[in-house]
Short mmCIF file of C-alpha atoms in Angstrom, two decimals:
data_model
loop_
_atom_site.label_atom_id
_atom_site.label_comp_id
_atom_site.label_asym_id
_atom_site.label_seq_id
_atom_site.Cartn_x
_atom_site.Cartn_y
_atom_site.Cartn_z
CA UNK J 1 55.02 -2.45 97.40
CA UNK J 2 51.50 -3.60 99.00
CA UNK J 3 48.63 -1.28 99.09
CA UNK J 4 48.02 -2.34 102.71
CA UNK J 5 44.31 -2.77 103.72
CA UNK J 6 43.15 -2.63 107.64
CA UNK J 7 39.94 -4.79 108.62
CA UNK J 8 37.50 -3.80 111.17
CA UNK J 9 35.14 -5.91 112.37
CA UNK J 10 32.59 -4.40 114.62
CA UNK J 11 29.47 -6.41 116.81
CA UNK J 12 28.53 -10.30 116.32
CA UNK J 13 27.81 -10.08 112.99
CA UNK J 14 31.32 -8.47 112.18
CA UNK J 15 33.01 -11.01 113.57
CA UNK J 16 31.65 -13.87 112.70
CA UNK J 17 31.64 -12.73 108.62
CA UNK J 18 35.29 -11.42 109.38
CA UNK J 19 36.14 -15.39 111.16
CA UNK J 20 35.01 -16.76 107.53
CA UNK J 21 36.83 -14.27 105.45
CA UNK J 22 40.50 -14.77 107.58
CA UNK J 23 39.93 -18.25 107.02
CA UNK J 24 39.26 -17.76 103.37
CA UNK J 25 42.31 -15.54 102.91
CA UNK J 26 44.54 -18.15 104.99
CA UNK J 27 43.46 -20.85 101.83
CA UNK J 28 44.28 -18.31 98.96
CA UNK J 29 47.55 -17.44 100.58
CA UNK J 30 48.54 -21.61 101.74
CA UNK J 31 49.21 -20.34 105.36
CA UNK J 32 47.79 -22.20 107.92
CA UNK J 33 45.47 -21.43 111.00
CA UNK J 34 48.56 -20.16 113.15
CA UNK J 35 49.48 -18.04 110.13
CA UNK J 36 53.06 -20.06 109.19
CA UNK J 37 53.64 -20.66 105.24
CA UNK J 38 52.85 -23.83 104.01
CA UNK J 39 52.03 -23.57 99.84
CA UNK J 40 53.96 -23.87 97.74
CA UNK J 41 53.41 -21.53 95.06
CA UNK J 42 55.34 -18.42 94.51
CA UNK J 43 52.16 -15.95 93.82
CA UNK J 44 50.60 -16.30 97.35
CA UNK J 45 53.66 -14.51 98.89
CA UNK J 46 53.72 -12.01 96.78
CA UNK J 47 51.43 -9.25 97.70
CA UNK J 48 50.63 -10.96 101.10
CA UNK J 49 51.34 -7.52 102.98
CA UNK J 50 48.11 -6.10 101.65
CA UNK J 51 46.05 -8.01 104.56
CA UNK J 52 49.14 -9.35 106.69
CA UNK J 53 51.85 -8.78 108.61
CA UNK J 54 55.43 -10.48 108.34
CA UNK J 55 56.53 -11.31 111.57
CA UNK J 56 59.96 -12.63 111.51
CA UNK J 57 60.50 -14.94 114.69
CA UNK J 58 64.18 -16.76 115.18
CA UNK J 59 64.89 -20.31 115.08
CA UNK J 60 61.35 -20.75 113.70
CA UNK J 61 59.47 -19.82 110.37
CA UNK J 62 58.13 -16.46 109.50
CA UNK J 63 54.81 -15.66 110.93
CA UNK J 64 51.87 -13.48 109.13
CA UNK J 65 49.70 -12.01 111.60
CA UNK J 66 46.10 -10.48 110.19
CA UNK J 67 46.11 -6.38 109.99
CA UNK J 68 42.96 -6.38 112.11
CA UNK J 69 41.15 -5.27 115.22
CA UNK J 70 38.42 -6.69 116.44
CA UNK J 71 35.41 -4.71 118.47
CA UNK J 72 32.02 -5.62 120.44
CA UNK J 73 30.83 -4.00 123.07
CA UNK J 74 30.21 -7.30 124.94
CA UNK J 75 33.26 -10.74 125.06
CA UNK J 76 31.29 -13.82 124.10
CA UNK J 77 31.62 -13.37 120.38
CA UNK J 78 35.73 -12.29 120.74
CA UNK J 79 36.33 -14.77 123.22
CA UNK J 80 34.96 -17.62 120.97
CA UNK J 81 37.36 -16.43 118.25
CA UNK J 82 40.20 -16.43 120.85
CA UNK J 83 39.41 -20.36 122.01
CA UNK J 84 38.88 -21.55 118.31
CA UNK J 85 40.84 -22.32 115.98
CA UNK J 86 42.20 -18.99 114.59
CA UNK J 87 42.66 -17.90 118.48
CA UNK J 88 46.68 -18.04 117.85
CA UNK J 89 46.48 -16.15 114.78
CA UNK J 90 45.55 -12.41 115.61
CA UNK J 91 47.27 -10.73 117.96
CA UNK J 92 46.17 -10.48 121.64
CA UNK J 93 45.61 -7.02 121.72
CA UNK J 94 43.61 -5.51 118.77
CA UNK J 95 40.41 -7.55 120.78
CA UNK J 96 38.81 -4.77 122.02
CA UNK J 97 35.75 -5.91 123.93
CA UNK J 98 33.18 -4.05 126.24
CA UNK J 99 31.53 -5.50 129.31
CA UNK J 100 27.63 -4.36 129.29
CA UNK J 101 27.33 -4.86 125.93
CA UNK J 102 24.98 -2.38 123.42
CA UNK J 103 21.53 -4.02 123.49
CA UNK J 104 20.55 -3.74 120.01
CA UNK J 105 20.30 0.33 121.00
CA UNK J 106 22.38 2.58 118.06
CA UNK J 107 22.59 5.26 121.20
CA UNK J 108 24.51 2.97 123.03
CA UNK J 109 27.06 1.99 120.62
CA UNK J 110 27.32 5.82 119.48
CA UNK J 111 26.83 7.95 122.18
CA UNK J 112 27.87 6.25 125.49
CA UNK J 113 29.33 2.34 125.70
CA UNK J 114 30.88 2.99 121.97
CA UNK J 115 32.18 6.07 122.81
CA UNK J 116 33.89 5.03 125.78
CA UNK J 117 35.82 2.94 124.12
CA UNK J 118 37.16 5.19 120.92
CA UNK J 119 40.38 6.10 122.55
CA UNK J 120 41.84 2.81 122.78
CA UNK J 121 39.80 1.75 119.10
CA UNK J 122 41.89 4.79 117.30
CA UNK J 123 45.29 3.96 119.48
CA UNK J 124 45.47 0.72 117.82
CA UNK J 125 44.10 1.43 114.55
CA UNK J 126 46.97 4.28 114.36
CA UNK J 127 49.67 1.60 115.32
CA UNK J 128 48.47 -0.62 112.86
CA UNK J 129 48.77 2.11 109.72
CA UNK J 130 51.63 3.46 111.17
CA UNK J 131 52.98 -0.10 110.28
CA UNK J 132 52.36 0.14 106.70
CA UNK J 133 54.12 1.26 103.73
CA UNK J 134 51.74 2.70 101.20
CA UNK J 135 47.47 2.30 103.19
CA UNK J 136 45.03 2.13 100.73
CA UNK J 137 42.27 2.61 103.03
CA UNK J 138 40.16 0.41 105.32
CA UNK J 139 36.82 -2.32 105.50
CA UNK J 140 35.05 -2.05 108.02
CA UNK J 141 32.27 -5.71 108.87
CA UNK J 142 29.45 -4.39 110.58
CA UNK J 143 25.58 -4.98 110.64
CA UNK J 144 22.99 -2.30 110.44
CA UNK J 145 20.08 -4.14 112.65
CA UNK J 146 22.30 -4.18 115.99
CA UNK J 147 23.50 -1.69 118.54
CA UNK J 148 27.79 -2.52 118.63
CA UNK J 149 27.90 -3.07 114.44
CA UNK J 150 25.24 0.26 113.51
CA UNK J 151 26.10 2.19 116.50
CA UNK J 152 29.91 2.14 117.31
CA UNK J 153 30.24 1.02 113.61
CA UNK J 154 28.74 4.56 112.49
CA UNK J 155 30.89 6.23 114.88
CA UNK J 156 34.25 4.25 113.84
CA UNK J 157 33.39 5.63 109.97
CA UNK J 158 32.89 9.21 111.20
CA UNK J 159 36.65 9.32 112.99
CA UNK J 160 38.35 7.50 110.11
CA UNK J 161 36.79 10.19 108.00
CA UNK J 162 38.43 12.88 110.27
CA UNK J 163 41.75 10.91 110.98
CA UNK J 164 42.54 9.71 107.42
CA UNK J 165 40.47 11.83 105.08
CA UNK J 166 42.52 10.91 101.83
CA UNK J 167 42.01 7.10 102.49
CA UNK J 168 39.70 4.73 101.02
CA UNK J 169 36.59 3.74 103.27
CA UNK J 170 34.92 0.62 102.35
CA UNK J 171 32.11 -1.36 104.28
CA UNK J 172 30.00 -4.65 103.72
CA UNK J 173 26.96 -4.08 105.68
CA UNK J 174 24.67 -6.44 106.43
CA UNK J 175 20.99 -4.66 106.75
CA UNK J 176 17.70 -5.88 107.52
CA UNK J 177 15.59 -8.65 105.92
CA UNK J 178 12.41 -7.94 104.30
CA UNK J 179 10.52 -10.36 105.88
CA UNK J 180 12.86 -12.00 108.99
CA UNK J 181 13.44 -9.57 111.31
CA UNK J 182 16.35 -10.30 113.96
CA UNK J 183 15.22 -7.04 116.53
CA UNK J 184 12.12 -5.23 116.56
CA UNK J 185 14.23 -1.61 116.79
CA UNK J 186 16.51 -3.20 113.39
CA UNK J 187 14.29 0.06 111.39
CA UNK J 188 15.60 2.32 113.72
CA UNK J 189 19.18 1.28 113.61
CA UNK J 190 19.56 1.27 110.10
CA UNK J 191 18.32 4.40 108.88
CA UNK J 192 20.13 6.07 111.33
CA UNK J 193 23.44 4.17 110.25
CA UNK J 194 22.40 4.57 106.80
CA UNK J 195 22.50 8.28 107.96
CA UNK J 196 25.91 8.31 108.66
CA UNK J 197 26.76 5.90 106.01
CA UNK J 198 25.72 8.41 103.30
CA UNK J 199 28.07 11.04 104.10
CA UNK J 200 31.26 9.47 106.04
CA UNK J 201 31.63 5.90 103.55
CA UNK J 202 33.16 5.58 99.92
CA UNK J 203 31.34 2.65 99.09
CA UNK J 204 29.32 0.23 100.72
CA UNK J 205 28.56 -3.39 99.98
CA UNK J 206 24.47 -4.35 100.86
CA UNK J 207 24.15 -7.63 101.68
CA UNK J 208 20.90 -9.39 103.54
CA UNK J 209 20.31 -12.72 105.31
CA UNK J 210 17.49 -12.97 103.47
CA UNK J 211 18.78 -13.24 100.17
CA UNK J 212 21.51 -15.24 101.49
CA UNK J 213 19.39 -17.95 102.70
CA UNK J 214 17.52 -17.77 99.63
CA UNK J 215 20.86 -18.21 97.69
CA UNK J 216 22.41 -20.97 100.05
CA UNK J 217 19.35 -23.23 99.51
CA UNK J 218 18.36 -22.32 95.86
CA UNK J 219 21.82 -22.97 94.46
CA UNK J 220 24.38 -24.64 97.02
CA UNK J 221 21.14 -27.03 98.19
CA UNK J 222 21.75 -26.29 101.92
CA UNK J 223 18.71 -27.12 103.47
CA UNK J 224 18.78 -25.59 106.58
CA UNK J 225 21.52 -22.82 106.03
CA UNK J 226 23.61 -21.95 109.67
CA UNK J 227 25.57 -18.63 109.81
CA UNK J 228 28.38 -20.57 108.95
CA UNK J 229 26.65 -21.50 105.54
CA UNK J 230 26.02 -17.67 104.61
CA UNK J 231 29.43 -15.78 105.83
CA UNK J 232 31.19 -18.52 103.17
CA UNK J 233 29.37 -16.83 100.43
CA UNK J 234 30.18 -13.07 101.80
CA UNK J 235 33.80 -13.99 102.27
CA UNK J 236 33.64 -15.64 98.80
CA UNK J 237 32.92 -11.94 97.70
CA UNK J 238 35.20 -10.01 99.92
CA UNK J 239 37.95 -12.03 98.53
CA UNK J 240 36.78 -11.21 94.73
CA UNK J 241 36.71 -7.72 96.09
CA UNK J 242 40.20 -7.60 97.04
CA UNK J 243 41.69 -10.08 94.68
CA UNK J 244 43.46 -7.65 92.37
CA UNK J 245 45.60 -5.92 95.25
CA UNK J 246 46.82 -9.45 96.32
CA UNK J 247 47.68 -11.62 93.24
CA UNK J 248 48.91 -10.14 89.57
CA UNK J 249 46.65 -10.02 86.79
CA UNK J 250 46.42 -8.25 83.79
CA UNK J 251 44.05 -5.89 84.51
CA UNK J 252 44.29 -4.44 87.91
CA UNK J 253 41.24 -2.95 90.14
CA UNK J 254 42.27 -1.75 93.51
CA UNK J 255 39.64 0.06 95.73
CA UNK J 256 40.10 3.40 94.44
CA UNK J 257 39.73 2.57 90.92
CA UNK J 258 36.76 0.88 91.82
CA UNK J 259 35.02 3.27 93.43
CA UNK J 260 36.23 5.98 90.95
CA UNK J 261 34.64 3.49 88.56
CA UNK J 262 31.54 2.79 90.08
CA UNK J 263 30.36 5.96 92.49
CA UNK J 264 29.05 8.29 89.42
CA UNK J 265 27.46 10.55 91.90
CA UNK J 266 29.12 10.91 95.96
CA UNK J 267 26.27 10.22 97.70
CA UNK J 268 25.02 6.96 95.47
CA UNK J 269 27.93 4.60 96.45
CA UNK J 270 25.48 2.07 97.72
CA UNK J 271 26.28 -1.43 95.85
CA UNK J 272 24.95 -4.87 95.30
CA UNK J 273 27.31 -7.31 95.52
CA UNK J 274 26.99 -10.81 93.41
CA UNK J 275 29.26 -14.14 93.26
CA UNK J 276 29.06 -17.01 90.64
CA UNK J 277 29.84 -19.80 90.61
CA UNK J 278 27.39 -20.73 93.22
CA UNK J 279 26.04 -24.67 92.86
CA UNK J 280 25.72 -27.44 94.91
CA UNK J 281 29.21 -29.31 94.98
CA UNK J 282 28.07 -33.10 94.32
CA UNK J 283 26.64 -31.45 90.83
CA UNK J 284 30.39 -29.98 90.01
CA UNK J 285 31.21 -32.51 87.42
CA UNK J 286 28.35 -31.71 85.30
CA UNK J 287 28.58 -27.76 85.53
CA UNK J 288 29.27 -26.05 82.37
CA UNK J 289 31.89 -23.13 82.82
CA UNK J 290 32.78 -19.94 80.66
CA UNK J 291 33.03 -16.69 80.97
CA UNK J 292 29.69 -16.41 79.04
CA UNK J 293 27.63 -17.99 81.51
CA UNK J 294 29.87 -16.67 84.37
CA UNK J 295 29.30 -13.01 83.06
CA UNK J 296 25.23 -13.96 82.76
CA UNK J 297 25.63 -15.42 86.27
CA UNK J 298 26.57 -12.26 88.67
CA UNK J 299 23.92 -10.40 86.55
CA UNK J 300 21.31 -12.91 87.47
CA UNK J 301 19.19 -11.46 90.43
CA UNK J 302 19.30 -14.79 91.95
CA UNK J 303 23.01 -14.82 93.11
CA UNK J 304 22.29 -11.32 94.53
CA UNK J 305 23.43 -10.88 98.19
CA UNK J 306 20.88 -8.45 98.85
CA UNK J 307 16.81 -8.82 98.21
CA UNK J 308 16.43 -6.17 95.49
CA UNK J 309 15.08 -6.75 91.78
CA UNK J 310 17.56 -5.02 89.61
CA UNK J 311 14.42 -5.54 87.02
CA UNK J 312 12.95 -2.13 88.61
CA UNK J 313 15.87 -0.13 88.51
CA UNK J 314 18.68 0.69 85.86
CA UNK J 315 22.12 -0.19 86.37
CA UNK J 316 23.86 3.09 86.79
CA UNK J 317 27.59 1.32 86.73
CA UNK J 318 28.90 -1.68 87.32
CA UNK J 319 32.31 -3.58 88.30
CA UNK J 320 32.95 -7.51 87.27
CA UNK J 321 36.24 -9.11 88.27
CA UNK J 322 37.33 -12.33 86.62
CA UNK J 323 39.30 -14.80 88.30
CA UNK J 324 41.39 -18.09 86.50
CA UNK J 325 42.29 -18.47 83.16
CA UNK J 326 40.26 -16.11 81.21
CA UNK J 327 41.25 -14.10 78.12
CA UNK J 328 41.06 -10.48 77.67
CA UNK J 329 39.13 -9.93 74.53
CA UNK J 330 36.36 -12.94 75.78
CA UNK J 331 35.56 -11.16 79.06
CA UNK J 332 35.27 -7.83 77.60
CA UNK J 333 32.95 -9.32 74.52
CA UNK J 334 31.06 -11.31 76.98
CA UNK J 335 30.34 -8.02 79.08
CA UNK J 336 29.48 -5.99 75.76
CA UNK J 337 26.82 -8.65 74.65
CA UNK J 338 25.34 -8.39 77.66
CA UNK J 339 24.89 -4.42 77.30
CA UNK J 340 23.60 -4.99 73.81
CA UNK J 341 20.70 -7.76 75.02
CA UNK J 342 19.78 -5.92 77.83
CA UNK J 343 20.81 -2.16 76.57
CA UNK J 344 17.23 -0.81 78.90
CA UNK J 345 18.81 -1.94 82.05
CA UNK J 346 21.80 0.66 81.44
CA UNK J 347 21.08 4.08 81.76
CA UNK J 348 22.31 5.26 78.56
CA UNK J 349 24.23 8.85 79.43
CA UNK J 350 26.85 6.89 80.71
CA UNK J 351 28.74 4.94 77.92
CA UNK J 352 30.53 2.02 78.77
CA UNK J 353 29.75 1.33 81.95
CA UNK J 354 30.93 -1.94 83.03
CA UNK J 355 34.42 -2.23 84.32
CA UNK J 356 36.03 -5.22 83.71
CA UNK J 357 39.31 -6.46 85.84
CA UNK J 358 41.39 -10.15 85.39
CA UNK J 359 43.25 -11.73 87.86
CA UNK J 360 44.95 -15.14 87.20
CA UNK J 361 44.83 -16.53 90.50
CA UNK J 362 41.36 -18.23 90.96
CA UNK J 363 39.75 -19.04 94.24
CA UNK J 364 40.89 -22.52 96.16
CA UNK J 365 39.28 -25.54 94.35
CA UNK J 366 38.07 -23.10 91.18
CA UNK J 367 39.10 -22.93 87.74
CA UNK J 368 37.28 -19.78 87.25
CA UNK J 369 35.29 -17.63 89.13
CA UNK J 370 33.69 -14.08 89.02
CA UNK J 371 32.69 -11.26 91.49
CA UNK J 372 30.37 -8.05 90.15
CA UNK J 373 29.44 -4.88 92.42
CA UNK J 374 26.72 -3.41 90.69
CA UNK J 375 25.44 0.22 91.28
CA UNK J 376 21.69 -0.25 90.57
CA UNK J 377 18.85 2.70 91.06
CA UNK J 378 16.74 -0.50 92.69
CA UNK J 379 18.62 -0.84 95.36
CA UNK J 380 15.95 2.23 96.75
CA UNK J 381 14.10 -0.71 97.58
CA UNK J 382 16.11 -1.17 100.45
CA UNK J 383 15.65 1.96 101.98
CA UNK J 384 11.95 2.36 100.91
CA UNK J 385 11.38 -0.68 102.50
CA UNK J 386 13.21 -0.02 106.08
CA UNK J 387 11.77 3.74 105.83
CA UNK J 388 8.12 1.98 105.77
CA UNK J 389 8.69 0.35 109.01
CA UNK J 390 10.44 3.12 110.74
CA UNK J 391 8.24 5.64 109.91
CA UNK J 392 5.62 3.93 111.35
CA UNK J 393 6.89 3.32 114.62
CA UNK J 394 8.33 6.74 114.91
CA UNK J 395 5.14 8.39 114.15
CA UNK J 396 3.40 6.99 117.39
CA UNK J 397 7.50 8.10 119.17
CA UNK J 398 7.73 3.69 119.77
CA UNK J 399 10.87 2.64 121.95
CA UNK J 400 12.24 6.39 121.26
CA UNK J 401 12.71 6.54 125.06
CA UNK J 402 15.35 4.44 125.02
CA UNK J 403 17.09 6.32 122.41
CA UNK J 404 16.53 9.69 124.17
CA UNK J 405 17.41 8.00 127.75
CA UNK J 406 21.10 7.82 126.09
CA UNK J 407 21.18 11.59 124.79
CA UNK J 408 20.16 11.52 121.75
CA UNK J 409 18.02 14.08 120.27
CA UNK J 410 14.89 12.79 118.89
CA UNK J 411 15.71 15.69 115.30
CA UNK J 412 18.35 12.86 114.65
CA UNK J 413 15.28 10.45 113.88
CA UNK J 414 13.99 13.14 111.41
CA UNK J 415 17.01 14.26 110.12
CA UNK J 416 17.65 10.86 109.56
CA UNK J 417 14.22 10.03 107.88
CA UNK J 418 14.49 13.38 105.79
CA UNK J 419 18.08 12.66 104.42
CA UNK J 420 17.11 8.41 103.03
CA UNK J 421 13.85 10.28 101.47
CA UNK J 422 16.36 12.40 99.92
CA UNK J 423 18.89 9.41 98.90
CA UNK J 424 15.63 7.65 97.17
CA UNK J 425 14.69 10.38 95.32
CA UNK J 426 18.15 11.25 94.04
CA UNK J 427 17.97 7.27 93.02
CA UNK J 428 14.64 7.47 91.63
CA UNK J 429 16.14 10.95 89.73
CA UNK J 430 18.45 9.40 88.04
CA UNK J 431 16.82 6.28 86.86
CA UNK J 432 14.30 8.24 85.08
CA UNK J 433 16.74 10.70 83.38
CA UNK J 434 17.90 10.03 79.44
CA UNK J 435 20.26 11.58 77.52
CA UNK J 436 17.77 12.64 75.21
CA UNK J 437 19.39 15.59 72.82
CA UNK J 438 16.21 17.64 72.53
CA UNK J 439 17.07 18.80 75.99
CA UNK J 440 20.43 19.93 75.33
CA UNK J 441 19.13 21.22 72.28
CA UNK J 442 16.71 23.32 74.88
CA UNK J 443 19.59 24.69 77.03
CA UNK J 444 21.34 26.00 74.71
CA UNK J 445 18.19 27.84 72.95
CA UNK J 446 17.65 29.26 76.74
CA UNK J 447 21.28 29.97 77.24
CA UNK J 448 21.03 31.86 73.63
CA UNK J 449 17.84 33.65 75.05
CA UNK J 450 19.47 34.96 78.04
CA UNK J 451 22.20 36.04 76.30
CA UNK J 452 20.49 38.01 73.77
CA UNK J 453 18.16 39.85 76.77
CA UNK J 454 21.25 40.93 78.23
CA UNK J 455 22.53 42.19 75.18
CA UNK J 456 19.65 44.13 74.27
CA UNK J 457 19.54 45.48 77.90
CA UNK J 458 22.98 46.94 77.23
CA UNK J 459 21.49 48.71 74.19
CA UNK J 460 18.99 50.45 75.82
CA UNK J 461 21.55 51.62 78.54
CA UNK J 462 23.50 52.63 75.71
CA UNK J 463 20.85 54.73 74.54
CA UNK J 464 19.38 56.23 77.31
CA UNK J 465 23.10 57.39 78.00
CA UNK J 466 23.72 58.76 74.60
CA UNK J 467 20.15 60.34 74.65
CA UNK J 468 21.21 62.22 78.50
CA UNK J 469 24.52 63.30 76.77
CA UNK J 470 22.49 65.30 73.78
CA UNK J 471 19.56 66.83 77.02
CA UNK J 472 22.91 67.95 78.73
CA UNK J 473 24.62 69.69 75.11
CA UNK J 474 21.52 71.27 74.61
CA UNK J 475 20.93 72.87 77.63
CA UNK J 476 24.36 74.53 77.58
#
């Protein structure tokens, strides 16, 4: 039986990473762009059901139809997927479009336009889990810059948290650059998403253009990197993500033991994705593969998704899945050695913390491949960095009328503000703790302390009652 996953992508950026990763899925599973089987091996039917549904059509072949639903609050991007290629391949109506469209405002997409629209969002996501046999939980593609992906994005997360509490919520979210900034509101946006992102999501996947263009012409030798160029390398992930639910292997990882692996604390399930092999494919014949290198690979900051220098931080946990031919013992040795090297990375009061997961199946036109989802203390840098640039436009109250003009309450700024100050500290908290046993050695002295005040309290009160009972003899 398939743990079913539902995808939702939300905005322009949703879309167009969620356009990549259908297409990606369509090559792992040999169905073609109208969704009609067309491989021939036996494995890529298998656990299909996890992202598709079987459609069973008479007089012609079978038909798997993407468990998806696709929102923006304005048609161009949804009506470009319907004319291309992959138009035939979702069904007409889980497009759920708007006509005014969010403008880049998070009150839009979460207080008015989005909200309009959460009726018919919720209809068809309940048809489509009402569909499955066993739901493991649900992605949701969004970006944190923009007004349809943050705003109506947010929103989405906070119903499926009321709807389905017992369900697995996972999102990759794309947030701002460091230095190229799409919108000049993109601070506002995200820490308010971020916001909601802290208490609704199970985990969430950071990714950043930045570090994607940096990636796409360091190591595939793109030049001039399109869109196109970058949502390959997300969906390259998203596929490693999910690989264990749709292919056997011999040690499986599904969502939930993922994020039971890797969310140590509930409100630090914030995660850096990172791929390998990533190289430029006229220098494939003279690339040297094993799971050695492969292993030193995703822990190399530079085939992070997301512009953060794990060199600042201490890995807290972390999750590598191996794809292709790989043996057992090899990947877990490789993973151990590097623990041992770099042992001050790793916070040490939690042993063994690297997961590791195999799956046979490797990616289309791979021999071997690996995916890691790291939970770092460094990826504070994110936040520190956005909270920088909102705080100083929300200190002189820039653009807040056209949050306020929607309803909102400017508090939600500073709540907002107050709660990712929180969220770095906790970070910053737990990078500097150790496991030190003088500490423990302390509590228990103090426990021993307390305990022996109380005890002597009771002796006293023992006293002073046996001392009352002689006054009252005596007086008789």
């Amino acid at each position: 039986m398939p743990r079913e996953i539902v995808n939702v992508q939300a905005g322009q950026a949703g879309n167009q990473v969620g356009e990549a990763f259908w297409r990606m899925l369509l090559a792992e599973h040999g169905l073609d762009e109208d969704g009609h089987y067309k491989g021939n091996d036996p494995l890529q039917l298998a656990r299909v059901g996890v992202y598709f549904t079987e459609v069973e059509l008479s007089g012609s072949p079978n038909k798997y139809v993407p468990r998806s639903v696709q929102i923006d609050l304005e048609e161009g991007v949804c009506d470009r997927i319907r004319s291309g290629p992959l138009g035939t391949l979702f069904r007409p109506d889980t497009f759920v479009t708007g006509s005014t469209g969010a403008g880049n405002n998070w009150a839009k997409g979460f207080y008015t336009e989005g909200a309009e629209l959460m009726d018919t969002i919720l209809e068809l996501i309940r048809k489509q889990t009402e569909a499955t046999d066993a739901l493991q939980g649900f992605q949701l593609l969004h970006s944190l810059g923009g007004g349809t992906g943050a705003g109506l994005g947010s929103l989405l997360l906070s119903k499926f948290r009321e709807e389905y509490p017992d369900r697995m919520l996972q999102t990759y979210s794309i947030l701002p650059s460091p230095k190229v900034s799409e919108t000049v509101v993109e601070p506002y946006n995200a820490l308010l998403s971020v916001h909601q992102l802290v208490e609704n999501s199970d985990m969430t996947l950071c990714i950043d253009n930045e570090a994607l263009y940096d990636l796409t012409q360091r190591s595939l030798k793109v030049k001039q990197p399109s869109f196109d160029d970058l949502n390959k390398v997300v969906s390259q992930v998203m596929c490693g993500v999910s690989t264990s639910l749709r292919f056997p292997g011999q040690l499986n990882g599904d969502l939930r033991k993922l994020a039971m692996n890797l969310v140590p604390f509930p409100r630090l399930h914030f995660l850096i994705p990172s791929y390998a092999p990533l190289y430029d494919p006229k220098a494939k014949a003279y690339m040297r593969q094993n799971v050695k290198d492969l292993t030193n690979a995703v822990f190399d900051r530079a085939n992070y998704l997301v512009a953060c220098d794990p060199r600042f931080g201490r890995y807290l946990t972390a999750a590598t899945i191996f794809r292709g031919k790989v043996a057992s013992q090899e990947a877990e040795q490789a993973v151990f050695d590097l623990q041992r090297k770099n042992s001050a990375q790793f916070v040490e009061w939690i042993p063994d913390n690297v997961s590791v997961s195999l799956c046979s199946v490797p990616p289309v036109g791979q021999t071997q491949a690996a995916t890691c989802l790291a939970n770092s203390t460094s990826v504070q840098e994110l936040f520190k960095r956005t909270l920088t640039q909102f705080a100083a436009m929300y200190k002189r109250r820039a653009y807040l009328h056209w949050y306020t003009g929607e309803g909102m309450d400017s508090m939600e700024f500073s709540e907002a503000e107050s709660n990712t100050h929180d969220l770095i500290a906790e970070y910053q908290q737990y990078q500097e703790a150790t496991a030190d046993e003088d500490e423990e050695a302390e509590y228990e002295y103090e426990e021993n302390a307390v305990g022996g005040g109380e005890y002597e309290e009771e002796q006293v009160a023992e006293g002073e009652y046996e001392e009352q009972a002689e006054d009252v003899e005596y007086q008789e």
